[in-house]
Amino acid sequence: MASMRDIKRRRESITSTSQITKAMKLVSTVKLQKAKGRADESKPYFEKMYETVSTMLAKSGNVQNPYLGTGEKEGPKKTGIIVITSNRGLAGGYNSNVVKLVTGGGFDTENTVIYPVGKKGLESLRRLGYTLSGDFSEVMNKPMFGDAVSIGKTVTHDLVEGKIDEVYLAYTVFKNTVTQIPRLLKILPFTEEDLENSSDMGDLSSGDEENKKVEEPKGAVALMNYEPEEEETLNYIIPMYMNSLIFGALVEATASENGARMQAMDNATSNAEEMIDTLGLQYNRARQAAITQELTEIVAGASAIE
């Protein structure tokens, strides 16, 4: 059994840690309220943008555009993934769950380019041997639409230049304070198969894929007519679409990070309180054992004198 002094020191140490986790929980709670408000405000636009562009391209036929990857390319396909994580830890499995989306997504490490948003994802994927393009970690301090535009320009430039052939977005959907759902979403280019699968994506913000489905048109469908020309129209719409999805993901990820950290700190505080109670019992037992031993020695000494 540990000595009374060791138990007391450990209990004091855990008490100090508990005070820190309580403070971090309060800070995360305040930040979560603001982030949740922004997520709720951007959610309808985020969903409608994805639904509208998907439906528009589904009715466009075989449109030729650099963003849509209609040309055939020799060799393996290059994949670009915008990975949104946090700059700090102590958020439970928030960051590791996003990294698992990439590592478990069946992507070839040599043919995958990562656009990291957040230091934790950058560090993890760098250790795993992925190619990194840029560092947008400062964006997570306070995401703005201009930050999404900056990321979008970098990604679309690489897409048009042929450095990557498709673009995915890995982020965390904020459902509620307790639940945050990691999601891997393909945003460019669109193929017929992707457009068919988009009807099964469900509610992109709530993470509930069964509650909402895009109804497929029945019978003959008229092709989309563009005014002005389709190339000029798509060259404007598609970058705006990508920027909007990136910004929506940034806002969702910020709310998810604070929700995950608040939950993690709440669990840490509860665990610390349980450990303090357990150590309190151990301290009392050690103290009782010491008192009993002293009394036994006193009685034994008195008996020896008699």
PDB file of C-alpha atoms in Angstrom:
ATOM      1  CA  MET A   1       0.000   0.000   0.000  1.00  0.00           C
ATOM      2  CA  ALA A   2       1.253   3.495  -0.864  1.00  0.00           C
ATOM      3  CA  SER A   3       2.211   5.758   1.993  1.00  0.00           C
ATOM      4  CA  MET A   4      -0.064   8.510   3.246  1.00  0.00           C
ATOM      5  CA  ARG A   5       2.323  11.127   1.885  1.00  0.00           C
ATOM      6  CA  ASP A   6       2.268   9.632  -1.644  1.00  0.00           C
ATOM      7  CA  ILE A   7      -1.509   9.359  -1.658  1.00  0.00           C
ATOM      8  CA  LYS A   8      -1.869  12.955  -0.467  1.00  0.00           C
ATOM      9  CA  ARG A   9       0.497  14.254  -3.159  1.00  0.00           C
ATOM     10  CA  ARG A  10      -1.307  12.353  -5.879  1.00  0.00           C
ATOM     11  CA  ARG A  11      -4.695  13.578  -4.697  1.00  0.00           C
ATOM     12  CA  GLU A  12      -3.480  17.191  -4.712  1.00  0.00           C
ATOM     13  CA  SER A  13      -2.087  16.719  -8.225  1.00  0.00           C
ATOM     14  CA  ILE A  14      -5.364  15.303  -9.542  1.00  0.00           C
ATOM     15  CA  THR A  15      -7.296  18.104  -7.836  1.00  0.00           C
ATOM     16  CA  SER A  16      -5.180  20.678  -9.677  1.00  0.00           C
ATOM     17  CA  THR A  17      -5.757  18.866 -12.975  1.00  0.00           C
ATOM     18  CA  SER A  18      -9.481  18.773 -12.280  1.00  0.00           C
ATOM     19  CA  GLN A  19      -9.533  22.545 -11.845  1.00  0.00           C
ATOM     20  CA  ILE A  20      -7.829  22.945 -15.239  1.00  0.00           C
ATOM     21  CA  THR A  21     -10.282  20.634 -17.006  1.00  0.00           C
ATOM     22  CA  LYS A  22     -13.216  22.494 -15.438  1.00  0.00           C
ATOM     23  CA  ALA A  23     -11.852  25.794 -16.732  1.00  0.00           C
ATOM     24  CA  MET A  24     -11.275  24.348 -20.213  1.00  0.00           C
ATOM     25  CA  LYS A  25     -14.816  22.992 -20.250  1.00  0.00           C
ATOM     26  CA  LEU A  26     -16.224  26.425 -19.443  1.00  0.00           C
ATOM     27  CA  VAL A  27     -14.133  28.067 -22.178  1.00  0.00           C
ATOM     28  CA  SER A  28     -15.233  25.460 -24.724  1.00  0.00           C
ATOM     29  CA  THR A  29     -18.866  25.929 -23.697  1.00  0.00           C
ATOM     30  CA  VAL A  30     -18.710  29.660 -24.408  1.00  0.00           C
ATOM     31  CA  LYS A  31     -16.951  29.124 -27.743  1.00  0.00           C
ATOM     32  CA  LEU A  32     -19.420  26.398 -28.682  1.00  0.00           C
ATOM     33  CA  GLN A  33     -22.410  28.714 -28.305  1.00  0.00           C
ATOM     34  CA  LYS A  34     -20.926  31.178 -30.799  1.00  0.00           C
ATOM     35  CA  ALA A  35     -19.743  28.480 -33.205  1.00  0.00           C
ATOM     36  CA  LYS A  36     -23.090  26.665 -33.067  1.00  0.00           C
ATOM     37  CA  GLY A  37     -24.877  29.873 -34.005  1.00  0.00           C
ATOM     38  CA  ARG A  38     -22.671  30.339 -37.065  1.00  0.00           C
ATOM     39  CA  ALA A  39     -23.142  26.699 -38.060  1.00  0.00           C
ATOM     40  CA  ASP A  40     -26.927  26.983 -37.820  1.00  0.00           C
ATOM     41  CA  GLU A  41     -26.891  30.143 -39.936  1.00  0.00           C
ATOM     42  CA  SER A  42     -24.732  28.679 -42.716  1.00  0.00           C
ATOM     43  CA  LYS A  43     -26.369  25.240 -42.752  1.00  0.00           C
ATOM     44  CA  PRO A  44     -29.304  26.010 -45.126  1.00  0.00           C
ATOM     45  CA  TYR A  45     -27.033  27.698 -47.671  1.00  0.00           C
ATOM     46  CA  PHE A  46     -24.503  24.876 -47.404  1.00  0.00           C
ATOM     47  CA  GLU A  47     -27.147  22.246 -48.122  1.00  0.00           C
ATOM     48  CA  LYS A  48     -28.914  24.174 -50.867  1.00  0.00           C
ATOM     49  CA  MET A  49     -25.664  24.941 -52.697  1.00  0.00           C
ATOM     50  CA  TYR A  50     -24.741  21.261 -52.883  1.00  0.00           C
ATOM     51  CA  GLU A  51     -28.245  20.210 -53.898  1.00  0.00           C
ATOM     52  CA  THR A  52     -28.588  22.933 -56.550  1.00  0.00           C
ATOM     53  CA  VAL A  53     -25.238  22.408 -58.261  1.00  0.00           C
ATOM     54  CA  SER A  54     -25.645  18.623 -58.212  1.00  0.00           C
ATOM     55  CA  THR A  55     -29.104  18.868 -59.784  1.00  0.00           C
ATOM     56  CA  MET A  56     -27.911  21.415 -62.338  1.00  0.00           C
ATOM     57  CA  LEU A  57     -25.016  19.251 -63.495  1.00  0.00           C
ATOM     58  CA  ALA A  58     -27.240  16.168 -63.538  1.00  0.00           C
ATOM     59  CA  LYS A  59     -29.353  17.908 -66.190  1.00  0.00           C
ATOM     60  CA  SER A  60     -26.406  19.275 -68.159  1.00  0.00           C
ATOM     61  CA  GLY A  61     -25.563  16.205 -70.230  1.00  0.00           C
ATOM     62  CA  ASN A  62     -21.929  15.750 -71.296  1.00  0.00           C
ATOM     63  CA  VAL A  63     -20.630  19.193 -70.410  1.00  0.00           C
ATOM     64  CA  GLN A  64     -16.977  19.855 -71.203  1.00  0.00           C
ATOM     65  CA  ASN A  65     -15.263  21.840 -68.452  1.00  0.00           C
ATOM     66  CA  PRO A  66     -11.826  21.616 -66.734  1.00  0.00           C
ATOM     67  CA  TYR A  67     -13.483  21.444 -63.301  1.00  0.00           C
ATOM     68  CA  LEU A  68     -15.526  18.379 -64.251  1.00  0.00           C
ATOM     69  CA  GLY A  69     -12.657  16.154 -65.348  1.00  0.00           C
ATOM     70  CA  THR A  70     -14.331  15.019 -68.537  1.00  0.00           C
ATOM     71  CA  GLY A  71     -11.052  14.274 -70.318  1.00  0.00           C
ATOM     72  CA  GLU A  72      -9.298  10.910 -70.118  1.00  0.00           C
ATOM     73  CA  LYS A  73      -5.936  10.770 -68.365  1.00  0.00           C
ATOM     74  CA  GLU A  74      -3.254   8.146 -68.559  1.00  0.00           C
ATOM     75  CA  GLY A  75      -1.789   6.736 -65.377  1.00  0.00           C
ATOM     76  CA  PRO A  76      -3.192   6.643 -61.838  1.00  0.00           C
ATOM     77  CA  LYS A  77      -5.737   9.189 -60.728  1.00  0.00           C
ATOM     78  CA  LYS A  78      -4.491  11.943 -58.406  1.00  0.00           C
ATOM     79  CA  THR A  79      -6.742  12.754 -55.466  1.00  0.00           C
ATOM     80  CA  GLY A  80      -6.771  16.003 -53.502  1.00  0.00           C
ATOM     81  CA  ILE A  81      -8.302  15.968 -50.011  1.00  0.00           C
ATOM     82  CA  ILE A  82      -9.035  19.074 -47.941  1.00  0.00           C
ATOM     83  CA  VAL A  83      -8.597  17.782 -44.384  1.00  0.00           C
ATOM     84  CA  ILE A  84     -10.078  19.947 -41.615  1.00  0.00           C
ATOM     85  CA  THR A  85      -8.882  19.254 -38.073  1.00  0.00           C
ATOM     86  CA  SER A  86      -7.964  21.430 -35.073  1.00  0.00           C
ATOM     87  CA  ASN A  87      -4.771  23.176 -34.025  1.00  0.00           C
ATOM     88  CA  ARG A  88      -5.002  21.831 -30.471  1.00  0.00           C
ATOM     89  CA  GLY A  89      -5.601  18.463 -28.890  1.00  0.00           C
ATOM     90  CA  LEU A  90      -7.571  17.495 -25.776  1.00  0.00           C
ATOM     91  CA  ALA A  91     -10.697  16.974 -27.886  1.00  0.00           C
ATOM     92  CA  GLY A  92     -11.213  13.246 -27.550  1.00  0.00           C
ATOM     93  CA  GLY A  93     -11.221  11.401 -30.858  1.00  0.00           C
ATOM     94  CA  TYR A  94     -12.119  14.473 -32.914  1.00  0.00           C
ATOM     95  CA  ASN A  95      -8.837  14.728 -34.848  1.00  0.00           C
ATOM     96  CA  SER A  96      -8.088  11.013 -35.101  1.00  0.00           C
ATOM     97  CA  ASN A  97     -11.538  10.314 -36.553  1.00  0.00           C
ATOM     98  CA  VAL A  98     -10.929  12.744 -39.418  1.00  0.00           C
ATOM     99  CA  VAL A  99      -7.499  11.250 -40.107  1.00  0.00           C
ATOM    100  CA  LYS A 100      -9.090   7.787 -40.217  1.00  0.00           C
ATOM    101  CA  LEU A 101     -11.405   9.001 -42.976  1.00  0.00           C
ATOM    102  CA  VAL A 102      -8.335   9.558 -45.147  1.00  0.00           C
ATOM    103  CA  THR A 103      -6.328   6.497 -44.141  1.00  0.00           C
ATOM    104  CA  GLY A 104      -9.356   4.223 -44.364  1.00  0.00           C
ATOM    105  CA  GLY A 105     -10.779   5.726 -47.549  1.00  0.00           C
ATOM    106  CA  GLY A 106      -8.835   3.502 -49.917  1.00  0.00           C
ATOM    107  CA  PHE A 107      -6.647   6.322 -51.239  1.00  0.00           C
ATOM    108  CA  ASP A 108      -3.173   5.569 -52.548  1.00  0.00           C
ATOM    109  CA  THR A 109      -0.621   7.435 -50.416  1.00  0.00           C
ATOM    110  CA  GLU A 110       1.626   8.186 -53.389  1.00  0.00           C
ATOM    111  CA  ASN A 111      -1.228   9.612 -55.489  1.00  0.00           C
ATOM    112  CA  THR A 112      -2.955  11.631 -52.778  1.00  0.00           C
ATOM    113  CA  VAL A 113      -2.341  15.311 -52.065  1.00  0.00           C
ATOM    114  CA  ILE A 114      -3.485  16.664 -48.714  1.00  0.00           C
ATOM    115  CA  TYR A 115      -4.550  20.295 -48.216  1.00  0.00           C
ATOM    116  CA  PRO A 116      -4.298  20.461 -44.399  1.00  0.00           C
ATOM    117  CA  VAL A 117      -6.451  22.832 -42.383  1.00  0.00           C
ATOM    118  CA  GLY A 118      -5.362  22.326 -38.767  1.00  0.00           C
ATOM    119  CA  LYS A 119      -2.030  21.343 -37.259  1.00  0.00           C
ATOM    120  CA  LYS A 120      -3.164  18.018 -35.826  1.00  0.00           C
ATOM    121  CA  GLY A 121      -4.203  16.617 -39.167  1.00  0.00           C
ATOM    122  CA  LEU A 122      -1.091  18.020 -40.816  1.00  0.00           C
ATOM    123  CA  GLU A 123       1.235  16.359 -38.288  1.00  0.00           C
ATOM    124  CA  SER A 124      -0.550  12.991 -38.387  1.00  0.00           C
ATOM    125  CA  LEU A 125      -0.744  12.725 -42.176  1.00  0.00           C
ATOM    126  CA  ARG A 126       2.820  13.912 -42.607  1.00  0.00           C
ATOM    127  CA  ARG A 127       4.008  11.074 -40.357  1.00  0.00           C
ATOM    128  CA  LEU A 128       2.003   8.632 -42.482  1.00  0.00           C
ATOM    129  CA  GLY A 129       3.844   9.699 -45.647  1.00  0.00           C
ATOM    130  CA  TYR A 130       1.166  11.713 -47.450  1.00  0.00           C
ATOM    131  CA  THR A 131       2.108  14.614 -49.743  1.00  0.00           C
ATOM    132  CA  LEU A 132       1.072  17.950 -48.221  1.00  0.00           C
ATOM    133  CA  SER A 133       0.270  21.083 -50.202  1.00  0.00           C
ATOM    134  CA  GLY A 134       0.349  24.275 -48.163  1.00  0.00           C
ATOM    135  CA  ASP A 135      -0.573  24.852 -44.543  1.00  0.00           C
ATOM    136  CA  PHE A 136      -3.902  26.537 -43.760  1.00  0.00           C
ATOM    137  CA  SER A 137      -3.781  25.908 -40.009  1.00  0.00           C
ATOM    138  CA  GLU A 138      -4.250  29.581 -39.066  1.00  0.00           C
ATOM    139  CA  VAL A 139      -7.714  29.449 -40.651  1.00  0.00           C
ATOM    140  CA  MET A 140      -9.049  27.439 -37.697  1.00  0.00           C
ATOM    141  CA  ASN A 141      -8.415  30.308 -35.270  1.00  0.00           C
ATOM    142  CA  LYS A 142     -11.429  32.153 -36.702  1.00  0.00           C
ATOM    143  CA  PRO A 143     -12.767  30.824 -40.032  1.00  0.00           C
ATOM    144  CA  MET A 144     -13.952  33.480 -42.488  1.00  0.00           C
ATOM    145  CA  PHE A 145     -15.339  33.166 -45.997  1.00  0.00           C
ATOM    146  CA  GLY A 146     -12.169  34.775 -47.356  1.00  0.00           C
ATOM    147  CA  ASP A 147     -10.189  31.880 -45.911  1.00  0.00           C
ATOM    148  CA  ALA A 148     -12.412  29.416 -47.765  1.00  0.00           C
ATOM    149  CA  VAL A 149     -11.852  31.387 -50.979  1.00  0.00           C
ATOM    150  CA  SER A 150      -8.077  31.195 -50.476  1.00  0.00           C
ATOM    151  CA  ILE A 151      -8.199  27.419 -49.993  1.00  0.00           C
ATOM    152  CA  GLY A 152     -10.598  27.033 -52.905  1.00  0.00           C
ATOM    153  CA  LYS A 153      -8.326  28.984 -55.269  1.00  0.00           C
ATOM    154  CA  THR A 154      -5.372  26.767 -54.412  1.00  0.00           C
ATOM    155  CA  VAL A 155      -7.342  23.564 -54.938  1.00  0.00           C
ATOM    156  CA  THR A 156      -9.115  24.629 -58.146  1.00  0.00           C
ATOM    157  CA  HIS A 157      -5.806  25.855 -59.599  1.00  0.00           C
ATOM    158  CA  ASP A 158      -4.243  22.435 -59.010  1.00  0.00           C
ATOM    159  CA  LEU A 159      -7.350  20.788 -60.468  1.00  0.00           C
ATOM    160  CA  VAL A 160      -7.238  22.846 -63.677  1.00  0.00           C
ATOM    161  CA  GLU A 161      -3.463  22.401 -63.984  1.00  0.00           C
ATOM    162  CA  GLY A 162      -3.839  18.639 -63.764  1.00  0.00           C
ATOM    163  CA  LYS A 163      -1.951  18.214 -60.488  1.00  0.00           C
ATOM    164  CA  ILE A 164      -5.041  16.516 -59.057  1.00  0.00           C
ATOM    165  CA  ASP A 165      -8.007  14.886 -60.784  1.00  0.00           C
ATOM    166  CA  GLU A 166     -10.629  14.895 -58.036  1.00  0.00           C
ATOM    167  CA  VAL A 167     -11.317  16.739 -54.806  1.00  0.00           C
ATOM    168  CA  TYR A 168     -12.656  15.429 -51.504  1.00  0.00           C
ATOM    169  CA  LEU A 169     -13.529  17.248 -48.293  1.00  0.00           C
ATOM    170  CA  ALA A 170     -12.834  15.548 -44.935  1.00  0.00           C
ATOM    171  CA  TYR A 171     -14.389  17.317 -41.964  1.00  0.00           C
ATOM    172  CA  THR A 172     -16.667  16.765 -38.968  1.00  0.00           C
ATOM    173  CA  VAL A 173     -20.406  17.433 -39.035  1.00  0.00           C
ATOM    174  CA  PHE A 174     -21.851  19.033 -35.904  1.00  0.00           C
ATOM    175  CA  LYS A 175     -25.069  17.243 -34.979  1.00  0.00           C
ATOM    176  CA  ASN A 176     -25.370  18.197 -31.316  1.00  0.00           C
ATOM    177  CA  THR A 177     -23.205  18.832 -28.282  1.00  0.00           C
ATOM    178  CA  VAL A 178     -22.585  15.134 -27.712  1.00  0.00           C
ATOM    179  CA  THR A 179     -22.477  13.862 -31.300  1.00  0.00           C
ATOM    180  CA  GLN A 180     -20.036  14.952 -34.027  1.00  0.00           C
ATOM    181  CA  ILE A 181     -19.910  12.870 -37.208  1.00  0.00           C
ATOM    182  CA  PRO A 182     -16.787  12.677 -39.425  1.00  0.00           C
ATOM    183  CA  ARG A 183     -17.655  12.908 -43.132  1.00  0.00           C
ATOM    184  CA  LEU A 184     -15.752  12.379 -46.372  1.00  0.00           C
ATOM    185  CA  LEU A 185     -17.495  14.223 -49.223  1.00  0.00           C
ATOM    186  CA  LYS A 186     -16.550  14.263 -52.895  1.00  0.00           C
ATOM    187  CA  ILE A 187     -17.057  17.770 -54.258  1.00  0.00           C
ATOM    188  CA  LEU A 188     -15.361  17.717 -57.696  1.00  0.00           C
ATOM    189  CA  PRO A 189     -15.534  16.546 -60.392  1.00  0.00           C
ATOM    190  CA  PHE A 190     -18.999  15.133 -60.994  1.00  0.00           C
ATOM    191  CA  THR A 191     -19.501  11.921 -62.909  1.00  0.00           C
ATOM    192  CA  GLU A 192     -22.826  10.264 -63.633  1.00  0.00           C
ATOM    193  CA  GLU A 193     -22.170   7.777 -60.840  1.00  0.00           C
ATOM    194  CA  ASP A 194     -21.365  10.555 -58.367  1.00  0.00           C
ATOM    195  CA  LEU A 195     -24.527  12.414 -59.300  1.00  0.00           C
ATOM    196  CA  GLU A 196     -26.596   9.265 -58.755  1.00  0.00           C
ATOM    197  CA  ASN A 197     -24.951   8.731 -55.371  1.00  0.00           C
ATOM    198  CA  SER A 198     -25.581  12.355 -54.396  1.00  0.00           C
ATOM    199  CA  SER A 199     -29.257  11.507 -53.965  1.00  0.00           C
ATOM    200  CA  ASP A 200     -28.206   9.202 -51.122  1.00  0.00           C
ATOM    201  CA  MET A 201     -26.014  11.733 -49.328  1.00  0.00           C
ATOM    202  CA  GLY A 202     -28.876  12.810 -47.100  1.00  0.00           C
ATOM    203  CA  ASP A 203     -28.681  15.873 -44.882  1.00  0.00           C
ATOM    204  CA  LEU A 204     -25.051  16.973 -45.125  1.00  0.00           C
ATOM    205  CA  SER A 205     -25.180  19.009 -41.960  1.00  0.00           C
ATOM    206  CA  SER A 206     -27.124  16.742 -39.638  1.00  0.00           C
ATOM    207  CA  GLY A 207     -25.288  13.575 -40.650  1.00  0.00           C
ATOM    208  CA  ASP A 208     -28.620  11.723 -40.892  1.00  0.00           C
ATOM    209  CA  GLU A 209     -28.521  10.092 -44.302  1.00  0.00           C
ATOM    210  CA  GLU A 210     -31.982   8.564 -43.969  1.00  0.00           C
ATOM    211  CA  ASN A 211     -33.992  11.666 -43.116  1.00  0.00           C
ATOM    212  CA  LYS A 212     -33.500  13.503 -46.382  1.00  0.00           C
ATOM    213  CA  LYS A 213     -33.108  12.281 -49.927  1.00  0.00           C
ATOM    214  CA  VAL A 214     -33.231  14.165 -53.176  1.00  0.00           C
ATOM    215  CA  GLU A 215     -36.150  12.922 -55.234  1.00  0.00           C
ATOM    216  CA  GLU A 216     -35.078  11.567 -58.593  1.00  0.00           C
ATOM    217  CA  PRO A 217     -36.995  13.014 -61.553  1.00  0.00           C
ATOM    218  CA  LYS A 218     -39.409  10.671 -63.249  1.00  0.00           C
ATOM    219  CA  GLY A 219     -39.758  10.382 -67.014  1.00  0.00           C
ATOM    220  CA  ALA A 220     -37.899  12.508 -69.554  1.00  0.00           C
ATOM    221  CA  VAL A 221     -35.774  15.324 -68.197  1.00  0.00           C
ATOM    222  CA  ALA A 222     -34.972  18.447 -70.236  1.00  0.00           C
ATOM    223  CA  LEU A 223     -31.303  19.327 -70.478  1.00  0.00           C
ATOM    224  CA  MET A 224     -30.014  22.431 -68.769  1.00  0.00           C
ATOM    225  CA  ASN A 225     -29.676  25.528 -70.955  1.00  0.00           C
ATOM    226  CA  TYR A 226     -26.954  28.025 -70.067  1.00  0.00           C
ATOM    227  CA  GLU A 227     -27.009  31.771 -70.578  1.00  0.00           C
ATOM    228  CA  PRO A 228     -24.298  32.943 -71.203  1.00  0.00           C
ATOM    229  CA  GLU A 229     -22.339  29.984 -72.585  1.00  0.00           C
ATOM    230  CA  GLU A 230     -21.921  26.908 -70.381  1.00  0.00           C
ATOM    231  CA  GLU A 231     -18.143  27.342 -70.003  1.00  0.00           C
ATOM    232  CA  GLU A 232     -18.435  30.917 -68.731  1.00  0.00           C
ATOM    233  CA  THR A 233     -21.317  30.022 -66.440  1.00  0.00           C
ATOM    234  CA  LEU A 234     -19.654  26.976 -64.908  1.00  0.00           C
ATOM    235  CA  ASN A 235     -16.332  28.785 -64.504  1.00  0.00           C
ATOM    236  CA  TYR A 236     -18.188  31.178 -62.188  1.00  0.00           C
ATOM    237  CA  ILE A 237     -20.586  28.795 -60.459  1.00  0.00           C
ATOM    238  CA  ILE A 238     -18.251  25.898 -59.655  1.00  0.00           C
ATOM    239  CA  PRO A 239     -15.562  27.922 -57.781  1.00  0.00           C
ATOM    240  CA  MET A 240     -18.323  29.640 -55.796  1.00  0.00           C
ATOM    241  CA  TYR A 241     -19.824  26.240 -55.065  1.00  0.00           C
ATOM    242  CA  MET A 242     -16.483  24.892 -53.834  1.00  0.00           C
ATOM    243  CA  ASN A 243     -15.806  27.972 -51.698  1.00  0.00           C
ATOM    244  CA  SER A 244     -19.247  27.713 -50.123  1.00  0.00           C
ATOM    245  CA  LEU A 245     -18.809  24.039 -49.243  1.00  0.00           C
ATOM    246  CA  ILE A 246     -15.359  24.690 -47.759  1.00  0.00           C
ATOM    247  CA  PHE A 247     -16.676  27.549 -45.636  1.00  0.00           C
ATOM    248  CA  GLY A 248     -19.636  25.482 -44.469  1.00  0.00           C
ATOM    249  CA  ALA A 249     -17.274  22.660 -43.516  1.00  0.00           C
ATOM    250  CA  LEU A 250     -14.990  25.079 -41.639  1.00  0.00           C
ATOM    251  CA  VAL A 251     -17.910  26.413 -39.600  1.00  0.00           C
ATOM    252  CA  GLU A 252     -19.212  22.909 -38.900  1.00  0.00           C
ATOM    253  CA  ALA A 253     -15.726  21.748 -37.901  1.00  0.00           C
ATOM    254  CA  THR A 254     -15.272  24.669 -35.494  1.00  0.00           C
ATOM    255  CA  ALA A 255     -18.521  23.865 -33.707  1.00  0.00           C
ATOM    256  CA  SER A 256     -17.632  20.158 -33.670  1.00  0.00           C
ATOM    257  CA  GLU A 257     -14.181  20.836 -32.212  1.00  0.00           C
ATOM    258  CA  ASN A 258     -15.551  22.871 -29.325  1.00  0.00           C
ATOM    259  CA  GLY A 259     -18.326  20.367 -28.713  1.00  0.00           C
ATOM    260  CA  ALA A 260     -15.839  17.488 -28.664  1.00  0.00           C
ATOM    261  CA  ARG A 261     -13.459  19.377 -26.363  1.00  0.00           C
ATOM    262  CA  MET A 262     -16.261  20.335 -23.992  1.00  0.00           C
ATOM    263  CA  GLN A 263     -17.378  16.706 -23.809  1.00  0.00           C
ATOM    264  CA  ALA A 264     -13.797  15.463 -23.354  1.00  0.00           C
ATOM    265  CA  MET A 265     -13.110  17.941 -20.540  1.00  0.00           C
ATOM    266  CA  ASP A 266     -16.399  17.048 -18.865  1.00  0.00           C
ATOM    267  CA  ASN A 267     -15.427  13.364 -18.942  1.00  0.00           C
ATOM    268  CA  ALA A 268     -11.935  14.198 -17.678  1.00  0.00           C
ATOM    269  CA  THR A 269     -13.393  16.193 -14.780  1.00  0.00           C
ATOM    270  CA  SER A 270     -15.750  13.344 -13.858  1.00  0.00           C
ATOM    271  CA  ASN A 271     -12.894  10.847 -13.952  1.00  0.00           C
ATOM    272  CA  ALA A 272     -10.748  13.112 -11.801  1.00  0.00           C
ATOM    273  CA  GLU A 273     -13.505  13.413  -9.207  1.00  0.00           C
ATOM    274  CA  GLU A 274     -13.853   9.620  -9.089  1.00  0.00           C
ATOM    275  CA  MET A 275     -10.090   9.236  -8.654  1.00  0.00           C
ATOM    276  CA  ILE A 276     -10.106  11.826  -5.860  1.00  0.00           C
ATOM    277  CA  ASP A 277     -12.859   9.905  -4.048  1.00  0.00           C
ATOM    278  CA  THR A 278     -10.944   6.640  -4.475  1.00  0.00           C
ATOM    279  CA  LEU A 279      -7.720   8.200  -3.210  1.00  0.00           C
ATOM    280  CA  GLY A 280      -9.646   9.658  -0.277  1.00  0.00           C
ATOM    281  CA  LEU A 281     -10.711   6.154   0.758  1.00  0.00           C
ATOM    282  CA  GLN A 282      -7.151   4.867   0.314  1.00  0.00           C
ATOM    283  CA  TYR A 283      -5.824   7.747   2.421  1.00  0.00           C
ATOM    284  CA  ASN A 284      -8.317   7.032   5.218  1.00  0.00           C
ATOM    285  CA  ARG A 285      -7.426   3.336   5.164  1.00  0.00           C
ATOM    286  CA  ALA A 286      -3.710   4.106   5.286  1.00  0.00           C
ATOM    287  CA  ARG A 287      -4.309   6.572   8.125  1.00  0.00           C
ATOM    288  CA  GLN A 288      -6.401   4.023  10.049  1.00  0.00           C
ATOM    289  CA  ALA A 289      -3.723   1.381   9.512  1.00  0.00           C
ATOM    290  CA  ALA A 290      -1.053   3.746  10.823  1.00  0.00           C
ATOM    291  CA  ILE A 291      -3.119   4.592  13.909  1.00  0.00           C
ATOM    292  CA  THR A 292      -3.831   0.904  14.559  1.00  0.00           C
ATOM    293  CA  GLN A 293      -0.129   0.078  14.250  1.00  0.00           C
ATOM    294  CA  GLU A 294       0.819   2.853  16.684  1.00  0.00           C
ATOM    295  CA  LEU A 295      -1.761   1.660  19.211  1.00  0.00           C
ATOM    296  CA  THR A 296      -0.514  -1.896  18.842  1.00  0.00           C
ATOM    297  CA  GLU A 297       3.053  -0.773  19.485  1.00  0.00           C
ATOM    298  CA  ILE A 298       2.012   1.244  22.537  1.00  0.00           C
ATOM    299  CA  VAL A 299       0.094  -1.690  24.009  1.00  0.00           C
ATOM    300  CA  ALA A 300       2.948  -4.050  23.258  1.00  0.00           C
ATOM    301  CA  GLY A 301       5.435  -1.687  24.920  1.00  0.00           C
ATOM    302  CA  ALA A 302       3.231  -1.281  28.021  1.00  0.00           C
ATOM    303  CA  SER A 303       2.887  -5.064  28.290  1.00  0.00           C
ATOM    304  CA  ALA A 304       6.637  -5.485  28.035  1.00  0.00           C
ATOM    305  CA  ILE A 305       7.222  -3.008  30.886  1.00  0.00           C
ATOM    306  CA  GLU A 306       4.794  -4.827  33.156  1.00  0.00           C
TER     307      GLU A 306
END
